[in-house]
C-alpha cells in the first residue's frame, strides 16, 4: 500500500475535501470486495436421542451475518433444515420432520456465528449437513457430519423354560442406537455362547434386542447380561441368580416312557409315509394343471404389457421423430420469452430467444405478472390442448431448470418448484441433475440440449436428451391439470438458457 504524505501548503489544503472523498470511496470499495470463509467442524458431532445438539458454523474473519442468507440443508440444496433470509427465519419450505425443532442461534450472529440448534434428536437426523452462507454474489459452505447415539433400558432377564437338559434364559432391552452388542458372562467374567439373538428397529427408529442362552446344571451361580453401545463405549448390565433346583432331574420311568413314545411315533410316521406315496402321483398331476393355468395367465399379462410398451414407443417416436407413430405427431412450436414475467435479475435477448442471469438487478416495474423472488421467466405461448415440443440449449452444468408451469403459478414470494406448486421441470444445481418432484428425484448425466414435450390431452410432460434422443424423465399421465400451460425457465447465477430455432 502506498503511503500519502501531507505538506502544510495551500494546494494541499485546497484538495483536502477531494482526499476525504477518495478515502470514503476506497473504504466502500474495500467493504464491497470483502471475502469470507465458512467453517464448521472437521470431525463428526455426536448427539443423544431425545436431547438437543448445536451444529457449529461461523464466518472467518468475523463479520456480521445479520443481512446475509444462512441456509442449513441435507444432501440436496432444496432439502431445507433451516433458512434465515432477509433478517428473519423462513419456514415455508422447511422439511416437515424438522418443523418446530430448529433454531438459528442469533446471539452471536453479529460476530459471524451461524450455528444451528436441533431439538429432540431422532435417529433419522443422522447424516451430513451443509452450512451455506451467501452475501450478495459471494457464497461459501461447509459440510458437517452428525452421529446419533442412544443408551437403551437396563437389561431385563427372565427364565423361560427347560430346554436341552438345561434352562433357557432370555435377556431383553430396547431404546438403543446404533445397533448394540449383547454378551453373556459367568461369575468370573468369561463370555458365554448365546443360543439365539434377534434385533429389530422399533417405531421410534431405535433398536430392540432379545438374546437367549441355555444354562446347564451347575452349582448355584450368578449370570450377567451385558449390552454395550460401541459408539459411546458405554454399557448396561443386569445379573440374575440361578439356583440348582431350577434344573430338570432325570427320572428312569420318564426315560422308558420316552422310548415307548418314540417307537409309537415311528410306526405312525411309517404309515403316513406309505399313504403319502400312494397319493403323490395324483398330487403331481394337480400341480401340473395349476402350473399350466399360471403360465396362461402370465402369457396374457405379458401380451398386455407388450401392447402398453408399443403405445409408449409410438409416443416416444412421435416426440423425437415426428410422423413415425400411429397417432398425431407433436407440433414443434416456436417459443419466445415473455419479458413482462422476467425477474429483474434476468436479462432477455432482443429476439426473446435467450436469457441470462446478471449480478445487478434491473429497474423494472413490479407488475402482477413478474416473478419477484425466484429468477424465473415464462414463455409467451400457452397451451390447453394438443401435443407440443420445443428445444432448449442449457450448456454444461451451472444452475438452471426448464419445464412447464400453470398459467396461475405464483409469481410473488417463495414458490415450490414441484407439481404441488404448479411446476413440472428438471434442473441442474452444482452438477446435480434432478427431476423437481416432491422429494427431488436424482437423474444421470447432465445433457447440453433438452426437448420439452407437452401432451395436454394426456396431462403428461416428457424430457428428452436432444443429443442422443434418450428419455430423461416423464411426469406420468394425468399429473398436469387441464388448464392453460406455459413454458417455464429458472436461471441461476452465471447461467444462460437459449431456445433453439
Coordinates of C-alpha atoms in Angstrom, one line a residue:
X1 CA 0.0 0.0 0.0
X2 CA 1.3 3.4 -0.9
X3 CA 1.5 6.0 1.9
X4 CA 0.4 9.5 1.2
X5 CA 2.4 12.4 2.7
X6 CA 0.9 15.8 3.5
X7 CA 2.6 19.2 3.3
X8 CA 1.1 22.3 5.0
X9 CA 0.7 24.4 1.9
X10 CA -2.4 26.0 0.3
X11 CA -2.5 23.5 -2.6
X12 CA -2.9 20.5 -0.3
X13 CA -5.4 22.4 1.9
X14 CA -7.4 23.1 -1.2
X15 CA -7.5 19.4 -2.2
X16 CA -8.4 18.2 1.4
X17 CA -12.1 17.6 0.5
X18 CA -11.1 15.6 -2.5
X19 CA -8.8 13.4 -0.3
X20 CA -11.7 12.8 2.1
X21 CA -13.9 11.7 -0.8
X22 CA -11.2 9.4 -2.1
X23 CA -10.8 7.6 1.3
X24 CA -14.6 7.2 1.6
X25 CA -14.8 5.6 -1.9
X26 CA -11.8 3.4 -1.2
X27 CA -13.3 2.2 2.1
X28 CA -16.7 1.4 0.4
X29 CA -14.9 -0.5 -2.4
X30 CA -13.0 -2.4 0.2
X31 CA -16.1 -3.4 2.0
X32 CA -17.8 -4.5 -1.2
X33 CA -15.0 -6.8 -2.1
X34 CA -14.7 -8.3 1.3
X35 CA -14.5 -12.1 1.3
X36 CA -15.2 -14.7 3.9
X37 CA -14.9 -18.4 4.6
X38 CA -17.4 -20.7 6.3
X39 CA -16.1 -23.1 8.9
X40 CA -17.9 -26.0 10.5
X41 CA -16.4 -29.0 12.3
X42 CA -13.7 -31.3 10.7
X43 CA -14.9 -34.3 12.8
X44 CA -18.4 -35.7 13.5
X45 CA -20.7 -34.2 16.1
X46 CA -22.3 -36.7 18.4
X47 CA -25.9 -36.2 19.7
X48 CA -28.0 -38.3 22.1
X49 CA -31.6 -39.3 21.1
X50 CA -34.2 -37.1 22.8
X51 CA -31.7 -34.3 23.7
X52 CA -30.7 -31.1 21.8
X53 CA -27.5 -30.5 19.8
X54 CA -25.8 -27.5 18.4
X55 CA -24.2 -27.8 14.9
X56 CA -21.3 -25.3 14.9
X57 CA -20.7 -22.9 12.0
X58 CA -19.1 -19.5 11.8
X59 CA -17.7 -17.0 9.4
X60 CA -14.0 -16.3 9.1
X61 CA -12.9 -13.5 9.6
X62 CA -15.6 -12.5 12.0
X63 CA -18.3 -10.3 10.4
X64 CA -22.0 -9.7 10.9
X65 CA -24.3 -12.2 9.2
X66 CA -27.5 -10.3 10.1
X67 CA -28.2 -9.3 6.4
X68 CA -26.9 -12.5 4.8
X69 CA -28.7 -15.7 3.8
X70 CA -27.9 -18.7 6.0
X71 CA -29.2 -22.0 4.7
X72 CA -28.8 -25.3 6.5
X73 CA -29.6 -28.3 4.3
X74 CA -29.0 -32.1 4.0
X75 CA -27.7 -33.8 0.8
X76 CA -29.9 -31.6 -1.6
X77 CA -29.8 -27.8 -1.7
X78 CA -33.6 -27.6 -1.5
X79 CA -33.9 -30.1 1.4
X80 CA -34.1 -27.3 3.9
X81 CA -33.4 -28.0 7.5
X82 CA -33.4 -24.2 8.4
X83 CA -33.4 -21.0 6.4
X84 CA -32.5 -17.5 7.6
X85 CA -33.1 -14.8 5.0
X86 CA -34.0 -11.1 4.8
X87 CA -33.2 -10.7 8.6
X88 CA -35.6 -13.4 9.8
X89 CA -36.2 -17.2 9.8
X90 CA -38.2 -18.6 6.8
X91 CA -40.2 -21.8 7.5
X92 CA -42.3 -22.0 4.3
X93 CA -40.2 -24.7 2.5
X94 CA -38.7 -26.4 5.7
X95 CA -38.8 -30.2 5.6
X96 CA -41.7 -31.5 7.8
X97 CA -39.6 -33.6 10.0
X98 CA -37.7 -30.5 11.3
X99 CA -40.6 -28.2 11.9
X100 CA -40.7 -26.8 15.4
X101 CA -37.3 -28.4 16.2
X102 CA -34.7 -26.0 14.8
X103 CA -33.3 -22.6 16.0
X104 CA -30.6 -20.4 14.5
X105 CA -28.5 -19.1 17.4
X106 CA -28.7 -15.3 16.8
X107 CA -26.9 -14.3 20.0
X108 CA -23.5 -14.4 18.1
X109 CA -24.8 -13.6 14.6
X110 CA -23.2 -10.2 14.6
X111 CA -19.8 -11.9 15.1
X112 CA -20.4 -14.4 12.3
X113 CA -21.7 -17.3 14.5
X114 CA -24.5 -19.0 12.5
X115 CA -24.7 -22.2 14.5
X116 CA -27.9 -24.3 14.4
X117 CA -29.6 -25.9 17.4
X118 CA -31.8 -29.0 16.7
X119 CA -34.2 -30.1 19.5
X120 CA -35.5 -33.6 20.4
X121 CA -32.8 -35.5 18.4
X122 CA -34.1 -38.6 16.4
X123 CA -32.1 -41.5 14.8
X124 CA -33.3 -40.2 11.4
X125 CA -31.4 -37.0 12.0
X126 CA -28.0 -38.8 11.5
X127 CA -26.0 -37.9 8.4
X128 CA -24.4 -35.0 6.7
X129 CA -25.5 -31.3 7.0
X130 CA -24.3 -28.3 5.0
X131 CA -24.0 -24.8 6.3
X132 CA -24.4 -22.4 3.3
X133 CA -23.9 -18.6 3.7
X134 CA -24.5 -16.1 0.9
X135 CA -23.8 -12.3 0.8
X136 CA -24.8 -10.7 -2.5
X137 CA -22.8 -12.6 -5.2
X138 CA -20.4 -14.2 -2.7
X139 CA -21.3 -17.5 -1.1
X140 CA -19.4 -20.3 0.8
X141 CA -20.5 -23.5 2.5
X142 CA -19.1 -26.1 4.9
X143 CA -20.2 -29.7 5.5
X144 CA -20.7 -31.2 8.9
X145 CA -21.5 -34.8 9.9
X146 CA -23.9 -35.7 12.8
X147 CA -23.7 -39.0 14.6
X148 CA -26.7 -40.2 16.7
X149 CA -26.5 -42.5 19.7
X150 CA -28.8 -43.7 22.5
X151 CA -28.4 -45.8 25.6
X152 CA -31.3 -48.2 26.0
X153 CA -33.1 -49.6 29.0
X154 CA -31.5 -51.8 31.6
X155 CA -31.4 -55.5 30.5
X156 CA -34.5 -57.5 31.7
X157 CA -33.5 -61.1 32.4
X158 CA -36.2 -63.9 32.6
X159 CA -36.1 -67.7 33.0
X160 CA -38.3 -69.0 30.2
X161 CA -38.3 -72.9 30.1
X162 CA -36.4 -76.1 30.3
X163 CA -34.5 -77.0 27.1
X164 CA -31.7 -79.4 26.0
X165 CA -31.1 -80.6 29.6
X166 CA -30.8 -77.1 31.0
X167 CA -32.9 -73.9 31.3
X168 CA -33.4 -71.2 28.7
X169 CA -32.7 -67.7 30.0
X170 CA -33.7 -64.6 27.9
X171 CA -32.3 -61.0 28.1
X172 CA -34.4 -58.2 26.6
X173 CA -33.8 -54.4 26.2
X174 CA -35.0 -51.5 24.0
X175 CA -34.1 -48.0 23.0
X176 CA -30.5 -48.5 21.7
X177 CA -28.8 -46.7 18.7
X178 CA -26.8 -47.7 16.8
X179 CA -27.2 -51.5 17.0
X180 CA -25.8 -52.7 20.3
X181 CA -23.6 -55.7 21.2
X182 CA -25.0 -58.3 23.7
X183 CA -22.8 -60.5 25.9
X184 CA -23.5 -63.2 28.5
X185 CA -20.9 -63.6 31.2
X186 CA -20.4 -66.1 34.1
X187 CA -19.3 -65.0 37.6
X188 CA -15.6 -65.0 36.6
X189 CA -16.3 -62.6 33.7
X190 CA -15.9 -65.2 30.9
X191 CA -18.1 -64.8 27.9
X192 CA -20.7 -67.5 27.3
X193 CA -22.1 -68.5 23.9
X194 CA -25.6 -67.4 23.0
X195 CA -28.3 -69.7 21.8
X196 CA -30.1 -67.1 19.6
X197 CA -30.2 -63.4 19.0
X198 CA -32.9 -61.2 17.5
X199 CA -32.6 -57.4 16.9
X200 CA -35.2 -55.1 15.3
X201 CA -35.9 -51.4 14.8
X202 CA -38.8 -50.1 16.7
X203 CA -41.3 -47.4 15.6
X204 CA -39.0 -44.7 17.0
X205 CA -36.1 -45.9 14.9
X206 CA -34.2 -47.4 17.9
X207 CA -33.1 -51.0 18.3
X208 CA -34.8 -53.6 20.4
X209 CA -32.8 -56.8 21.2
X210 CA -33.6 -60.2 22.6
X211 CA -30.8 -62.7 23.4
X212 CA -31.2 -66.2 24.8
X213 CA -28.8 -68.8 26.4
X214 CA -29.0 -72.4 27.7
X215 CA -27.6 -72.9 31.2
X216 CA -26.6 -76.4 32.1
X217 CA -26.8 -77.7 35.7
X218 CA -24.0 -76.4 37.9
X219 CA -23.6 -75.1 41.5
X220 CA -25.5 -72.0 42.5
X221 CA -24.3 -69.1 40.3
X222 CA -24.8 -65.6 39.0
X223 CA -25.4 -65.0 35.3
X224 CA -24.9 -61.5 33.8
X225 CA -26.3 -59.9 30.6
X226 CA -24.2 -57.0 29.2
X227 CA -25.4 -54.7 26.5
X228 CA -22.9 -52.2 25.1
X229 CA -23.2 -49.2 22.8
X230 CA -20.0 -49.5 20.9
X231 CA -20.2 -45.9 19.6
X232 CA -20.4 -44.3 23.0
X233 CA -18.3 -47.1 24.6
X234 CA -20.9 -47.4 27.4
X235 CA -22.8 -50.4 28.6
X236 CA -25.6 -51.6 30.9
X237 CA -25.6 -54.8 32.9
X238 CA -28.2 -56.9 34.8
X239 CA -27.5 -60.0 36.9
X240 CA -29.7 -63.0 37.8
X241 CA -29.0 -65.7 40.4
X242 CA -29.6 -69.3 39.1
X243 CA -30.2 -71.9 41.8
X244 CA -29.7 -75.7 41.4
X245 CA -33.4 -76.6 41.9
X246 CA -34.3 -74.8 38.6
X247 CA -32.6 -77.5 36.6
X248 CA -34.6 -80.6 35.5
X249 CA -34.0 -84.0 37.1
X250 CA -33.8 -87.3 35.1
X251 CA -36.4 -89.9 36.1
X252 CA -35.9 -93.6 34.9
X253 CA -39.7 -94.0 34.3
X254 CA -39.7 -90.9 32.1
X255 CA -36.8 -92.4 30.1
X256 CA -38.8 -95.7 29.5
X257 CA -41.9 -93.7 28.5
X258 CA -39.9 -91.6 26.1
X259 CA -38.6 -94.8 24.3
X260 CA -42.1 -96.2 24.0
X261 CA -43.5 -92.9 22.6
X262 CA -40.5 -92.8 20.1
X263 CA -41.4 -96.3 18.8
X264 CA -45.1 -95.4 18.6
X265 CA -44.5 -92.2 16.7
X266 CA -42.1 -94.0 14.4
X267 CA -44.8 -96.6 13.4
X268 CA -47.4 -93.8 12.9
X269 CA -44.9 -91.9 10.7
X270 CA -44.2 -95.0 8.5
X271 CA -47.9 -95.5 8.0
X272 CA -48.4 -91.9 6.9
X273 CA -45.4 -92.1 4.6
X274 CA -47.0 -95.1 2.7
X275 CA -50.2 -93.1 2.3
X276 CA -48.2 -90.2 1.0
X277 CA -46.5 -92.3 -1.7
X278 CA -49.9 -93.6 -2.8
X279 CA -51.3 -90.1 -3.3
X280 CA -48.1 -88.5 -4.7
X281 CA -48.9 -89.3 -8.3
X282 CA -52.4 -87.6 -8.1
X283 CA -50.8 -84.6 -6.4
X284 CA -48.3 -84.2 -9.2
X285 CA -51.0 -84.2 -11.8
X286 CA -52.9 -81.5 -10.0
X287 CA -49.8 -79.4 -9.6
X288 CA -49.0 -79.7 -13.3
X289 CA -52.5 -78.4 -14.1
X290 CA -52.1 -75.5 -11.7
X291 CA -48.7 -74.6 -13.3
X292 CA -50.3 -74.6 -16.8
X293 CA -53.1 -72.2 -15.7
X294 CA -50.5 -69.9 -14.1
X295 CA -48.5 -69.9 -17.3
X296 CA -51.5 -69.0 -19.3
X297 CA -52.3 -66.1 -17.0
X298 CA -48.6 -64.9 -17.2
X299 CA -48.7 -65.0 -21.0
X300 CA -51.9 -63.0 -21.1
X301 CA -50.3 -60.4 -18.8
X302 CA -47.2 -60.3 -20.9
X303 CA -49.3 -59.6 -24.1
X304 CA -50.9 -56.7 -22.2
X305 CA -47.5 -55.3 -21.2
X306 CA -46.3 -55.6 -24.8
X307 CA -49.3 -53.6 -26.0
X308 CA -48.6 -50.9 -23.4
X309 CA -44.9 -50.7 -24.4
X310 CA -45.8 -50.4 -28.1
X311 CA -48.1 -47.5 -27.3
X312 CA -45.3 -45.8 -25.3
X313 CA -42.8 -46.5 -28.1
X314 CA -45.2 -44.8 -30.6
X315 CA -45.4 -41.8 -28.3
X316 CA -41.6 -41.5 -27.9
X317 CA -41.1 -41.9 -31.7
X318 CA -43.6 -39.0 -32.3
X319 CA -41.5 -36.9 -29.8
X320 CA -38.1 -37.4 -31.3
X321 CA -39.0 -38.3 -34.9
X322 CA -42.4 -36.7 -35.7
X323 CA -44.6 -38.7 -38.0
X324 CA -43.3 -42.2 -37.3
X325 CA -46.0 -43.2 -34.8
X326 CA -49.6 -44.1 -35.4
X327 CA -51.1 -41.1 -33.5
X328 CA -51.0 -37.4 -34.4
X329 CA -47.3 -36.2 -34.1
X330 CA -46.4 -33.4 -31.7
X331 CA -46.1 -29.9 -33.1
X332 CA -42.6 -28.2 -32.8
X333 CA -43.5 -24.7 -31.5
X334 CA -41.5 -21.5 -31.7
X335 CA -41.3 -20.4 -28.1
X336 CA -40.3 -16.9 -27.1
X337 CA -39.7 -15.5 -23.6
X338 CA -42.3 -13.1 -22.0
X339 CA -40.4 -10.0 -20.7
X340 CA -43.3 -9.0 -18.5
X341 CA -42.8 -12.1 -16.3
X342 CA -39.0 -12.0 -16.1
X343 CA -37.3 -11.5 -12.7
X344 CA -35.3 -8.2 -12.5
X345 CA -32.0 -10.3 -12.2
X346 CA -32.7 -11.8 -15.7
X347 CA -31.6 -10.2 -19.0
X348 CA -33.5 -11.3 -22.1
X349 CA -32.2 -11.1 -25.7
X350 CA -33.9 -8.7 -28.1
X351 CA -35.5 -11.6 -30.1
X352 CA -36.7 -13.2 -26.8
X353 CA -34.8 -16.5 -27.5
X354 CA -32.2 -16.5 -24.7
X355 CA -32.0 -15.4 -21.1
X356 CA -29.0 -15.0 -18.7
X357 CA -28.5 -14.1 -15.0
X358 CA -26.8 -10.9 -14.1
X359 CA -25.4 -9.7 -10.7
X360 CA -27.1 -6.3 -11.0
X361 CA -30.9 -6.1 -10.6
X362 CA -32.6 -4.2 -13.3
X363 CA -35.1 -1.3 -12.5
X364 CA -38.3 -2.9 -13.9
X365 CA -41.9 -2.2 -12.8
X366 CA -43.2 -4.8 -10.3
X367 CA -46.3 -5.7 -12.3
X368 CA -48.5 -8.6 -11.2
X369 CA -47.1 -11.0 -13.9
X370 CA -43.5 -10.6 -12.8
X371 CA -41.6 -13.0 -10.6
X372 CA -40.0 -11.1 -7.7
X373 CA -38.3 -13.8 -5.6
X374 CA -37.0 -16.7 -7.7
X375 CA -35.1 -15.8 -11.0
X376 CA -37.9 -17.2 -13.3
X377 CA -39.4 -16.3 -16.6
X378 CA -42.4 -17.8 -18.6
X379 CA -42.8 -18.3 -22.3
X380 CA -45.2 -16.1 -24.2
X381 CA -47.0 -19.1 -25.6
X382 CA -49.7 -21.0 -23.7
X383 CA -51.3 -24.4 -24.5
X384 CA -54.6 -26.0 -23.5
X385 CA -54.8 -29.0 -25.9
X386 CA -52.7 -30.9 -28.4
X387 CA -49.1 -32.1 -28.3
X388 CA -46.2 -29.6 -28.4
X389 CA -42.4 -29.7 -28.3
X390 CA -39.5 -27.2 -28.0
X391 CA -35.8 -27.5 -27.7
X392 CA -33.7 -25.7 -25.0
X393 CA -29.9 -25.3 -25.0
X394 CA -28.7 -25.5 -21.3
X395 CA -24.9 -25.7 -21.7
X396 CA -22.7 -27.7 -19.4
X397 CA -23.5 -27.7 -15.7
X398 CA -24.5 -24.4 -13.9
X399 CA -27.7 -23.5 -12.1
X400 CA -30.9 -23.9 -14.2
X401 CA -34.3 -25.6 -14.6
X402 CA -36.6 -26.0 -17.6
X403 CA -40.1 -27.3 -17.9
X404 CA -43.7 -26.0 -17.8
X405 CA -45.9 -24.2 -15.3
X406 CA -49.6 -23.4 -14.9
X407 CA -50.8 -20.0 -16.1
X408 CA -51.8 -19.4 -12.5
X409 CA -48.4 -20.3 -10.9
X410 CA -47.4 -18.0 -8.0
X411 CA -45.2 -15.0 -9.1
X412 CA -44.6 -13.3 -5.7
X413 CA -42.5 -14.6 -2.8
X414 CA -41.3 -18.2 -2.5
X415 CA -42.9 -20.9 -4.6
X416 CA -42.4 -24.7 -4.5
X417 CA -40.6 -25.9 -7.6
X418 CA -42.7 -29.1 -7.8
X419 CA -46.0 -30.3 -9.2
X420 CA -47.6 -29.2 -5.9
X421 CA -46.5 -25.6 -6.7
X422 CA -47.8 -25.9 -10.3
X423 CA -44.3 -26.6 -11.9
X424 CA -43.2 -29.7 -13.8
X425 CA -39.5 -29.4 -14.6
X426 CA -35.9 -30.9 -14.5
X427 CA -32.9 -28.9 -13.3
X428 CA -29.2 -28.7 -12.5
X429 CA -27.7 -27.5 -9.3
X430 CA -23.9 -27.7 -9.0
X431 CA -23.7 -30.6 -11.4
X432 CA -26.5 -32.4 -9.7
X433 CA -29.2 -33.2 -12.3
X434 CA -32.6 -34.0 -10.9
X435 CA -36.3 -34.0 -11.6
X436 CA -38.2 -31.4 -9.4
X437 CA -40.7 -33.9 -7.9
X438 CA -42.0 -33.5 -4.4
X439 CA -39.0 -35.3 -2.9
X440 CA -36.5 -34.4 -5.7
X441 CA -35.6 -37.4 -8.0
X442 CA -31.8 -37.6 -8.9
X443 CA -31.1 -38.2 -12.6
X444 CA -28.0 -39.4 -14.5
X445 CA -25.6 -37.3 -16.7
X446 CA -26.4 -33.6 -17.4
X447 CA -27.4 -33.0 -21.1
X448 CA -26.5 -29.9 -23.1
X449 CA -29.7 -29.7 -25.1
X450 CA -33.2 -30.8 -23.9
X451 CA -36.5 -31.4 -25.7
X452 CA -39.5 -30.4 -23.6
X453 CA -42.6 -32.3 -24.8
X454 CA -46.1 -31.4 -23.5
X455 CA -49.2 -33.6 -24.2
X456 CA -52.1 -31.5 -22.9
X457 CA -54.7 -34.2 -23.8
X458 CA -52.9 -36.8 -21.6
X459 CA -51.8 -34.3 -18.9
X460 CA -48.2 -35.5 -19.4
X461 CA -44.7 -33.9 -19.7
X462 CA -41.7 -35.7 -21.1
X463 CA -38.0 -34.6 -21.2
X464 CA -35.6 -36.0 -23.9
X465 CA -31.9 -35.6 -24.4
X466 CA -31.7 -33.8 -27.8
X467 CA -28.2 -35.1 -28.3
X468 CA -28.8 -38.9 -28.4
X469 CA -32.7 -38.8 -28.2
X470 CA -32.5 -40.8 -24.9
X471 CA -35.5 -40.3 -22.5
X472 CA -34.6 -38.3 -19.4
X473 CA -37.8 -38.2 -17.2
X474 CA -41.6 -38.3 -17.7
X475 CA -44.2 -36.9 -15.3
X476 CA -47.0 -39.6 -15.6
X477 CA -50.2 -39.1 -17.5
X478 CA -52.8 -37.1 -15.6
X479 CA -50.2 -35.2 -13.5
X480 CA -50.6 -31.9 -15.4
X481 CA -54.1 -30.3 -14.9
X482 CA -56.4 -29.3 -17.7
X483 CA -55.7 -25.6 -17.7
X484 CA -53.5 -23.2 -19.7
X485 CA -49.9 -24.4 -19.5
X486 CA -46.8 -22.2 -20.4
X487 CA -43.1 -22.9 -20.8
X488 CA -41.1 -22.1 -17.6
X489 CA -37.4 -21.3 -17.0
X490 CA -35.3 -20.8 -13.9
X491 CA -31.8 -19.3 -14.4
X492 CA -29.3 -19.2 -11.5
X493 CA -26.0 -17.3 -11.1
X494 CA -23.7 -17.3 -14.1
X495 CA -26.1 -19.4 -16.2
X496 CA -27.7 -18.9 -19.6
X497 CA -30.6 -20.7 -21.5
X498 CA -31.3 -20.5 -25.2
X499 CA -34.3 -21.6 -27.2
X500 CA -33.3 -23.4 -30.3
X501 CA -35.0 -22.4 -33.6

